Amino acid sequence: MGRPTRADHRGGIFHVIARGNNKEYIFRDGKDKGYFISILKKNCETMVCKIYGFVLMNNHYHILIQTMDKKMQEIMHKVNTIYSKYYNLRYERVGHVFQERYKSSIIQDEYYMYNVLRYIHHNPVKAGICDKVLDYEWCSDKYYRKQIDEFVDTSLIMNMLSSHISDARQKYVFLWINITIQVMRNRTLLAMQLLGLCIRVGKKKFIIENH
């Protein structure tokens, strides 16, 4: 059976995910991540597309991208091919760097796009790499938080929050403060549940040993 047809509409906005082959690392250090971003930036300029968000994890990445003249398949194939050659050369390896083809889903509306961006930025926190999104260097959060007008197009998302950029930025920051608080609460709750489980298991073991 052949592979299913991938939705690839010019002008569409997509959430793209690519993972390392056999769940292996595709980024081992900051140099790898920086090089990948430079490839993405260069090819978005030459192939005309927009990046609305990204995060680079050690064994996968997420990108929120809008295609224009080129199909997404052309853009991502070129980006992944160039990076794969660099990665194999640097680490003296052969074979696939990425696991099969990338996965993608088309963004249907503004609400979905906004939630995908939140999901993308939240990846490092969810993985336990950091407590706050702003602490992670290799994602597009800083472009929104600091209003950096380079590479990442923040205007679409910010206009969803407010027509005034200062208000939009405050709403964006406030959103992540609430999410960070919720994450810390969830972690505390989980720790308490695990502690309670250990206590119950310990008591049960103690009773058994004294029978």
Coordinates of N, CA and C in Angstrom, one line a residue:
M1 N 0.9 -1.2 0.0 CA 0.0 0.0 0.0 C 0.9 1.2 0.0
G2 N 0.6 2.2 -0.8 CA 1.4 3.4 -0.9 C 1.1 4.3 0.2
R3 N 1.9 5.4 0.3 CA 1.8 6.3 1.4 C 0.5 7.2 1.2
P4 N -0.1 7.6 2.2 CA -1.3 8.5 2.1 C -0.9 9.8 1.5
T5 N -1.8 10.4 0.7 CA -1.5 11.7 0.1 C -1.4 12.8 1.2
R6 N -0.4 13.6 1.1 CA -0.2 14.6 2.1 C -0.9 15.9 1.6
A7 N -1.7 16.6 2.5 CA -2.3 17.9 2.2 C -1.1 18.9 2.0
D8 N -1.1 19.5 0.9 CA 0.0 20.5 0.6 C -0.5 21.6 -0.3
H9 N -1.2 22.5 0.4 CA -1.8 23.6 -0.4 C -0.9 24.9 -0.3
R10 N -0.6 25.4 -1.5 CA 0.1 26.7 -1.5 C -0.7 27.8 -0.8
G11 N 0.0 28.5 0.1 CA -0.7 29.5 0.9 C -1.2 29.0 2.2
G12 N -1.2 27.7 2.4 CA -1.7 27.1 3.6 C -0.7 27.2 4.8
I13 N -1.2 27.2 6.0 CA -0.4 27.2 7.2 C -0.4 25.9 7.8
F14 N 0.8 25.3 8.1 CA 0.9 24.0 8.6 C 1.7 23.9 9.9
H15 N 1.3 22.9 10.7 CA 2.1 22.5 11.8 C 3.0 21.3 11.4
V16 N 4.3 21.5 11.3 CA 5.2 20.4 10.8 C 6.0 19.8 12.0
I17 N 6.1 18.5 12.0 CA 6.8 17.8 13.0 C 7.8 16.8 12.4
A18 N 9.0 16.8 12.7 CA 10.0 15.8 12.2 C 10.8 15.3 13.4
R19 N 11.0 14.0 13.4 CA 11.6 13.3 14.5 C 12.9 12.5 14.0
G20 N 13.8 12.3 15.0 CA 15.0 11.6 14.7 C 14.7 10.1 14.4
N21 N 15.5 9.6 13.5 CA 15.4 8.2 13.1 C 15.6 7.3 14.4
N22 N 14.7 6.3 14.6 CA 14.8 5.5 15.8 C 14.8 6.3 17.1
K23 N 14.2 7.4 17.1 CA 14.0 8.3 18.2 C 15.4 8.8 18.7
E24 N 16.4 8.8 17.8 CA 17.7 9.3 18.2 C 17.7 10.8 18.1
Y25 N 18.8 11.4 18.7 CA 19.0 12.8 18.6 C 19.2 13.3 17.2
I26 N 18.6 14.5 16.9 CA 19.0 15.2 15.6 C 19.7 16.5 15.9
F27 N 19.7 16.9 17.2 CA 20.5 18.0 17.7 C 21.2 17.6 18.9
R28 N 22.5 17.7 18.9 CA 23.3 17.3 20.1 C 23.8 18.5 20.9
D29 N 23.8 19.7 20.3 CA 24.3 20.9 21.0 C 23.7 22.1 20.3
G30 N 24.1 23.3 20.9 CA 23.6 24.5 20.4 C 24.1 24.8 18.9
K31 N 25.3 24.3 18.6 CA 25.8 24.5 17.2 C 24.8 23.9 16.2
D32 N 24.4 22.7 16.5 CA 23.4 22.0 15.6 C 22.1 22.8 15.5
K33 N 21.6 23.2 16.6 CA 20.3 23.9 16.6 C 20.5 25.2 15.8
G34 N 21.6 25.9 16.1 CA 21.8 27.2 15.4 C 22.0 27.0 13.9
Y35 N 22.6 25.9 13.5 CA 22.8 25.7 12.1 C 21.4 25.4 11.4
F36 N 20.6 24.6 12.1 CA 19.3 24.3 11.5 C 18.5 25.5 11.3
I37 N 18.5 26.4 12.3 CA 17.8 27.7 12.2 C 18.3 28.5 11.0
S38 N 19.6 28.5 10.8 CA 20.1 29.3 9.7 C 19.7 28.7 8.4
I39 N 19.6 27.4 8.3 CA 19.1 26.8 7.1 C 17.6 27.1 6.8
L40 N 16.8 27.0 7.9 CA 15.4 27.3 7.8 C 15.2 28.8 7.4
K41 N 15.9 29.7 8.0 CA 15.8 31.1 7.7 C 16.2 31.4 6.2
K42 N 17.3 30.8 5.8 CA 17.8 31.1 4.4 C 16.8 30.6 3.4
N43 N 16.3 29.3 3.6 CA 15.4 28.8 2.7 C 14.0 29.4 2.7
C44 N 13.6 30.0 3.8 CA 12.3 30.7 3.8 C 12.5 32.0 3.1
E45 N 13.6 32.5 3.0 CA 13.9 33.8 2.2 C 13.9 33.5 0.8
T46 N 14.6 32.4 0.4 CA 14.7 32.1 -1.1 C 13.5 31.4 -1.6
M47 N 12.8 30.6 -0.8 CA 11.6 29.9 -1.3 C 10.3 30.6 -0.9
V48 N 10.4 31.7 -0.3 CA 9.3 32.6 0.1 C 8.2 31.8 0.9
C49 N 8.5 31.8 2.2 CA 7.5 31.2 3.2 C 7.6 32.0 4.5
K50 N 6.7 31.8 5.4 CA 6.6 32.5 6.6 C 6.7 31.5 7.8
I51 N 7.5 31.8 8.8 CA 7.6 31.0 10.0 C 6.9 31.8 11.1
Y52 N 5.9 31.1 11.7 CA 5.1 31.8 12.8 C 5.5 31.2 14.2
G53 N 6.2 30.1 14.2 CA 6.7 29.5 15.4 C 7.5 28.3 15.2
F54 N 8.4 28.0 16.2 CA 9.2 26.8 16.1 C 9.7 26.4 17.5
V55 N 10.1 25.2 17.7 CA 10.9 24.7 18.8 C 11.8 23.6 18.4
L56 N 13.0 23.6 18.8 CA 13.9 22.6 18.5 C 14.2 21.8 19.8
M57 N 13.8 20.5 19.8 CA 14.1 19.6 20.9 C 15.3 18.8 20.5
N58 N 15.8 17.9 21.4 CA 16.9 17.1 21.0 C 16.7 16.1 19.9
N59 N 15.5 15.5 20.0 CA 15.2 14.4 19.0 C 14.1 14.7 18.0
H60 N 13.6 15.9 18.1 CA 12.5 16.3 17.1 C 12.4 17.8 17.1
Y61 N 11.6 18.3 16.1 CA 11.3 19.7 16.0 C 9.9 20.0 15.6
H62 N 9.3 21.1 16.0 CA 8.0 21.6 15.5 C 8.2 22.9 14.8
I63 N 7.5 23.1 13.7 CA 7.5 24.4 13.0 C 6.1 24.7 12.6
L64 N 5.7 26.0 12.8 CA 4.5 26.5 12.3 C 4.8 27.4 11.1
I65 N 4.4 26.9 9.9 CA 4.9 27.5 8.7 C 3.8 27.8 7.7
Q66 N 3.9 28.9 6.9 CA 3.0 29.1 5.8 C 3.7 29.2 4.5
T67 N 3.3 28.4 3.6 CA 3.9 28.3 2.2 C 3.3 29.4 1.4
M68 N 4.0 29.8 0.3 CA 3.6 30.8 -0.6 C 3.6 30.2 -2.0
D69 N 4.7 30.5 -2.7 CA 4.9 30.0 -4.1 C 5.2 28.5 -4.2
K70 N 6.0 28.0 -3.2 CA 6.5 26.7 -3.2 C 5.6 25.8 -2.4
K71 N 5.5 24.5 -2.7 CA 4.8 23.6 -1.8 C 5.7 23.3 -0.6
M72 N 5.0 22.9 0.5 CA 5.7 22.7 1.7 C 6.7 21.5 1.6
Q73 N 6.3 20.5 0.8 CA 7.1 19.3 0.6 C 8.5 19.7 0.0
E74 N 8.5 20.7 -0.9 CA 9.8 21.2 -1.5 C 10.6 21.9 -0.5
I75 N 10.0 22.7 0.3 CA 10.7 23.5 1.4 C 11.3 22.5 2.4
M76 N 10.5 21.7 3.0 CA 10.9 20.8 4.1 C 11.9 19.8 3.6
H77 N 11.7 19.3 2.4 CA 12.7 18.3 1.8 C 14.1 18.9 1.7
K78 N 14.1 20.2 1.2 CA 15.4 20.8 1.1 C 16.1 21.1 2.4
V79 N 15.3 21.6 3.4 CA 15.8 21.9 4.7 C 16.3 20.7 5.4
N80 N 15.6 19.6 5.4 CA 16.0 18.4 6.0 C 17.2 17.7 5.3
T81 N 17.2 17.8 4.0 CA 18.3 17.2 3.3 C 19.6 17.9 3.6
I82 N 19.6 19.2 3.5 CA 20.8 20.0 3.8 C 21.3 19.7 5.2
Y83 N 20.3 19.7 6.2 CA 20.7 19.5 7.6 C 21.3 18.1 7.8
S84 N 20.7 17.1 7.1 CA 21.1 15.7 7.3 C 22.5 15.5 6.8
K85 N 22.9 16.2 5.7 CA 24.3 16.1 5.2 C 25.2 16.7 6.2
Y86 N 24.9 17.9 6.7 CA 25.7 18.5 7.7 C 25.9 17.6 9.0
Y87 N 24.8 17.0 9.5 CA 24.8 16.2 10.7 C 25.6 15.0 10.5
N88 N 25.5 14.3 9.4 CA 26.2 13.1 9.1 C 27.7 13.4 8.9
L89 N 28.0 14.5 8.3 CA 29.4 14.9 8.1 C 30.1 15.2 9.5
R90 N 29.4 16.0 10.3 CA 29.9 16.4 11.5 C 30.2 15.3 12.5
Y91 N 29.3 14.3 12.5 CA 29.4 13.2 13.5 C 29.9 11.9 12.8
E92 N 30.4 12.0 11.6 CA 31.0 10.9 10.9 C 30.1 9.7 10.9
R93 N 28.9 9.9 10.4 CA 27.9 8.8 10.4 C 27.2 8.7 9.0
V94 N 26.5 7.7 8.8 CA 25.8 7.5 7.5 C 24.4 7.1 7.8
G95 N 23.5 7.2 6.8 CA 22.1 6.7 7.0 C 21.2 7.9 7.3
H96 N 19.9 7.5 7.6 CA 18.9 8.5 7.8 C 19.1 9.3 9.1
V97 N 18.9 10.6 9.1 CA 18.9 11.4 10.3 C 17.4 11.5 10.8
F98 N 16.5 11.7 9.9 CA 15.1 11.8 10.3 C 14.3 10.5 10.1
Q99 N 13.3 10.4 10.9 CA 12.4 9.2 10.8 C 11.4 9.4 9.7
E100 N 11.6 8.6 8.6 CA 10.7 8.7 7.5 C 10.4 10.1 7.1
R101 N 9.1 10.4 6.6 CA 8.8 11.7 6.3 C 8.3 12.5 7.5
Y102 N 8.4 13.8 7.4 CA 7.9 14.7 8.4 C 6.3 14.5 8.5
K103 N 5.8 14.9 9.6 CA 4.3 14.9 9.7 C 3.8 16.3 9.6
S104 N 2.6 16.5 9.1 CA 2.1 17.8 9.0 C 0.6 17.8 9.2
S105 N 0.0 18.9 9.7 CA -1.4 19.1 9.8 C -1.7 20.5 9.4
I106 N -2.7 20.7 8.6 CA -3.1 22.1 8.1 C -3.8 22.8 9.2
I107 N -3.5 24.1 9.4 CA -4.2 24.9 10.3 C -5.5 25.4 9.7
Q108 N -6.6 25.1 10.4 CA -7.9 25.4 9.9 C -8.5 26.8 10.2
D109 N -8.1 27.3 11.4 CA -8.6 28.6 11.8 C -7.7 29.2 12.8
E110 N -8.0 30.5 13.2 CA -7.1 31.2 14.1 C -7.0 30.6 15.5
Y111 N -8.1 30.1 16.0 CA -8.1 29.5 17.3 C -7.2 28.3 17.3
Y112 N -7.2 27.4 16.3 CA -6.4 26.3 16.2 C -4.9 26.7 16.1
M113 N -4.6 27.7 15.3 CA -3.3 28.2 15.1 C -2.7 28.7 16.4
Y114 N -3.5 29.4 17.2 CA -3.0 30.0 18.5 C -2.7 28.9 19.4
N115 N -3.5 27.8 19.5 CA -3.3 26.7 20.4 C -2.1 25.9 20.0
V116 N -1.9 25.8 18.7 CA -0.7 25.0 18.2 C 0.6 25.8 18.6
L117 N 0.6 27.1 18.5 CA 1.7 27.9 18.9 C 2.0 27.7 20.4
R118 N 0.9 27.7 21.2 CA 1.1 27.4 22.7 C 1.7 26.1 22.9
Y119 N 1.2 25.1 22.2 CA 1.7 23.7 22.3 C 3.2 23.6 21.9
I120 N 3.5 24.3 20.8 CA 4.9 24.3 20.4 C 5.8 24.9 21.4
H121 N 5.5 26.1 21.9 CA 6.3 26.8 22.9 C 6.4 26.0 24.3
H122 N 5.3 25.3 24.6 CA 5.2 24.6 25.8 C 6.1 23.3 25.9
N123 N 6.5 22.8 24.7 CA 7.3 21.5 24.6 C 8.4 21.4 25.6
P124 N 9.3 22.4 25.8 CA 10.4 22.2 26.7 C 10.0 22.1 28.2
V125 N 8.9 22.8 28.5 CA 8.4 22.8 29.9 C 7.8 21.4 30.1
K126 N 7.0 20.9 29.2 CA 6.3 19.6 29.3 C 7.4 18.5 29.4
A127 N 8.5 18.7 28.7 CA 9.6 17.7 28.8 C 10.4 17.8 30.0
G128 N 10.2 18.8 30.8 CA 10.9 19.0 32.1 C 12.3 19.6 31.9
I129 N 12.5 20.1 30.7 CA 13.8 20.8 30.4 C 14.0 22.1 31.2
C130 N 12.9 22.8 31.3 CA 12.9 24.1 32.0 C 11.5 24.3 32.7
D131 N 11.5 25.2 33.6 CA 10.2 25.5 34.3 C 9.4 26.5 33.6
K132 N 10.0 27.4 32.9 CA 9.3 28.5 32.2 C 9.7 28.5 30.7
V133 N 8.8 28.8 29.9 CA 9.1 28.9 28.4 C 10.2 29.8 28.1
L134 N 10.2 31.0 28.8 CA 11.2 32.0 28.5 C 12.6 31.6 28.8
D135 N 12.8 30.5 29.5 CA 14.1 30.0 29.9 C 14.7 29.1 28.8
Y136 N 13.9 28.8 27.8 CA 14.4 27.9 26.7 C 14.8 28.7 25.5
E137 N 16.1 28.5 25.1 CA 16.6 29.4 24.0 C 16.1 29.0 22.7
W138 N 15.9 27.7 22.4 CA 15.7 27.3 21.0 C 14.2 27.2 20.6
C139 N 13.5 28.2 20.9 CA 12.1 28.3 20.4 C 11.8 29.8 20.1
S140 N 10.6 30.0 19.5 CA 10.3 31.3 19.0 C 9.6 32.2 20.0
D141 N 9.5 31.7 21.2 CA 8.9 32.5 22.3 C 9.5 33.9 22.4
K142 N 10.8 34.0 22.4 CA 11.5 35.3 22.6 C 11.1 36.3 21.5
Y143 N 10.8 35.8 20.3 CA 10.4 36.7 19.2 C 9.1 37.4 19.6
Y144 N 8.2 36.7 20.2 CA 6.9 37.3 20.6 C 7.1 38.1 21.9
R145 N 7.8 37.6 22.8 CA 8.0 38.3 24.1 C 8.7 39.6 24.0
K146 N 9.8 39.6 23.2 CA 10.6 40.7 23.0 C 10.4 41.6 21.8
Q147 N 9.4 41.1 21.0 CA 9.0 41.8 19.8 C 10.2 41.9 18.8
I148 N 10.9 40.8 18.6 CA 12.0 40.8 17.7 C 11.5 40.6 16.3
D149 N 11.8 41.6 15.5 CA 11.3 41.6 14.1 C 12.3 41.0 13.2
E150 N 12.4 39.7 13.2 CA 13.4 39.0 12.4 C 13.1 37.5 12.3
F151 N 13.0 37.0 11.1 CA 12.8 35.6 10.8 C 11.4 35.1 11.2
V152 N 11.0 35.2 12.4 CA 9.7 34.8 12.8 C 8.7 35.9 12.6
D153 N 7.6 35.6 11.9 CA 6.5 36.6 11.7 C 5.6 36.5 12.9
T154 N 5.6 37.5 13.8 CA 4.8 37.5 15.0 C 3.5 38.3 14.8
S155 N 3.3 39.0 13.7 CA 2.2 39.9 13.5 C 0.9 39.2 13.5
L156 N 0.8 38.1 12.9 CA -0.5 37.4 12.7 C -1.1 37.0 14.1
I157 N -0.3 36.4 14.9 CA -0.7 36.0 16.2 C -1.0 37.2 17.1
M158 N -0.1 38.2 17.1 CA -0.3 39.3 17.9 C -1.5 40.1 17.6
N159 N -1.9 40.1 16.3 CA -3.1 40.8 15.9 C -4.3 40.0 16.4
M160 N -4.2 38.7 16.6 CA -5.3 38.0 17.2 C -5.6 38.4 18.6
L161 N -4.5 38.8 19.3 CA -4.6 39.2 20.7 C -5.1 40.6 20.9
S162 N -4.6 41.5 20.1 CA -5.0 42.9 20.1 C -4.5 43.6 18.9
S163 N -5.2 44.7 18.5 CA -4.7 45.5 17.4 C -3.6 46.4 17.8
H164 N -3.4 46.6 19.1 CA -2.3 47.4 19.7 C -1.2 46.5 20.1
I165 N 0.0 46.7 19.6 CA 1.1 45.8 19.9 C 1.5 45.7 21.3
S166 N 1.4 46.8 22.1 CA 1.8 46.8 23.5 C 0.7 45.9 24.3
D167 N -0.5 46.1 23.9 CA -1.6 45.3 24.6 C -1.4 43.8 24.2
A168 N -1.1 43.5 23.0 CA -0.9 42.2 22.5 C 0.2 41.5 23.3
R169 N 1.3 42.2 23.4 CA 2.5 41.7 24.1 C 2.1 41.4 25.6
Q170 N 1.4 42.3 26.2 CA 1.0 42.1 27.6 C 0.1 40.8 27.8
K171 N -0.8 40.7 26.8 CA -1.7 39.5 26.8 C -0.9 38.2 26.6
Y172 N 0.1 38.3 25.7 CA 0.9 37.1 25.4 C 1.7 36.7 26.7
V173 N 2.3 37.7 27.3 CA 3.1 37.4 28.6 C 2.2 36.9 29.7
F174 N 1.0 37.5 29.8 CA 0.1 37.1 30.9 C -0.4 35.7 30.7
L175 N -0.6 35.3 29.4 CA -1.0 34.0 29.1 C 0.0 33.0 29.6
W176 N 1.3 33.2 29.4 CA 2.3 32.3 29.8 C 2.6 32.3 31.3
I177 N 2.3 33.4 31.9 CA 2.4 33.4 33.4 C 1.4 32.4 34.0
N178 N 0.1 32.5 33.4 CA -0.9 31.6 33.9 C -0.6 30.1 33.6
I179 N 0.0 29.8 32.4 CA 0.3 28.5 32.0 C 1.4 27.9 32.9
T180 N 2.4 28.8 33.2 CA 3.6 28.4 34.1 C 3.0 28.0 35.5
I181 N 2.1 28.9 36.0 CA 1.6 28.6 37.3 C 0.8 27.2 37.3
Q182 N 0.1 27.0 36.3 CA -0.7 25.7 36.2 C 0.2 24.5 36.1
V183 N 1.3 24.7 35.3 CA 2.3 23.6 35.2 C 2.9 23.3 36.5
M184 N 3.3 24.3 37.3 CA 3.9 24.1 38.6 C 2.9 23.5 39.5
R185 N 1.6 23.8 39.4 CA 0.6 23.2 40.3 C 0.5 21.7 39.9
N186 N 0.5 21.4 38.6 CA 0.3 20.1 38.2 C 1.5 19.2 38.7
R187 N 2.7 19.8 38.6 CA 3.9 19.1 39.1 C 3.9 18.8 40.6
T188 N 3.4 19.8 41.3 CA 3.3 19.7 42.8 C 2.3 18.6 43.1
L189 N 1.1 18.6 42.4 CA 0.1 17.6 42.6 C 0.6 16.2 42.3
L190 N 1.3 16.1 41.2 CA 1.9 14.8 40.8 C 2.9 14.3 41.9
A191 N 3.7 15.2 42.4 CA 4.7 14.8 43.4 C 4.0 14.4 44.7
M192 N 2.9 15.1 45.0 CA 2.2 14.7 46.2 C 1.5 13.3 46.0
Q193 N 1.0 13.1 44.8 CA 0.4 11.8 44.6 C 1.4 10.7 44.6
L194 N 2.6 10.9 44.1 CA 3.6 9.9 44.1 C 4.1 9.7 45.5
L195 N 4.2 10.7 46.3 CA 4.6 10.6 47.7 C 3.6 9.8 48.5
G196 N 2.3 10.1 48.2 CA 1.2 9.3 48.8 C 1.2 7.8 48.5
L197 N 1.5 7.6 47.2 CA 1.6 6.2 46.7 C 2.8 5.5 47.4
C198 N 3.9 6.2 47.6 CA 5.1 5.6 48.2 C 4.8 5.2 49.7
I199 N 4.1 6.2 50.3 CA 3.7 6.0 51.7 C 2.8 4.7 51.9
R200 N 1.8 4.7 51.0 CA 0.9 3.5 51.0 C 1.6 2.2 50.8
V201 N 2.5 2.2 49.8 CA 3.2 1.0 49.5 C 4.1 0.6 50.6
G202 N 4.7 1.6 51.3 CA 5.6 1.4 52.4 C 4.9 0.8 53.6
K203 N 3.7 1.3 53.8 CA 2.9 0.8 54.9 C 2.5 -0.6 54.7
K204 N 2.1 -0.9 53.4 CA 1.6 -2.2 53.1 C 2.8 -3.2 53.2
K205 N 4.0 -2.8 52.8 CA 5.1 -3.7 52.9 C 5.5 -3.9 54.4
F206 N 5.4 -2.9 55.2 CA 5.7 -3.0 56.6 C 4.7 -4.0 57.3
I207 N 3.4 -3.9 57.0 CA 2.4 -4.8 57.6 C 2.7 -6.3 57.2
I208 N 3.0 -6.5 55.9 CA 3.3 -7.8 55.4 C 4.5 -8.4 56.1
E209 N 5.5 -7.7 56.4 CA 6.7 -8.2 57.0 C 6.5 -8.5 58.5
N210 N 5.5 -7.9 59.1 CA 5.3 -8.2 60.5 C 4.2 -9.2 60.7
H211 N 3.7 -9.8 59.7 CA 2.7 -10.9 59.9 C 3.4 -12.2 60.3

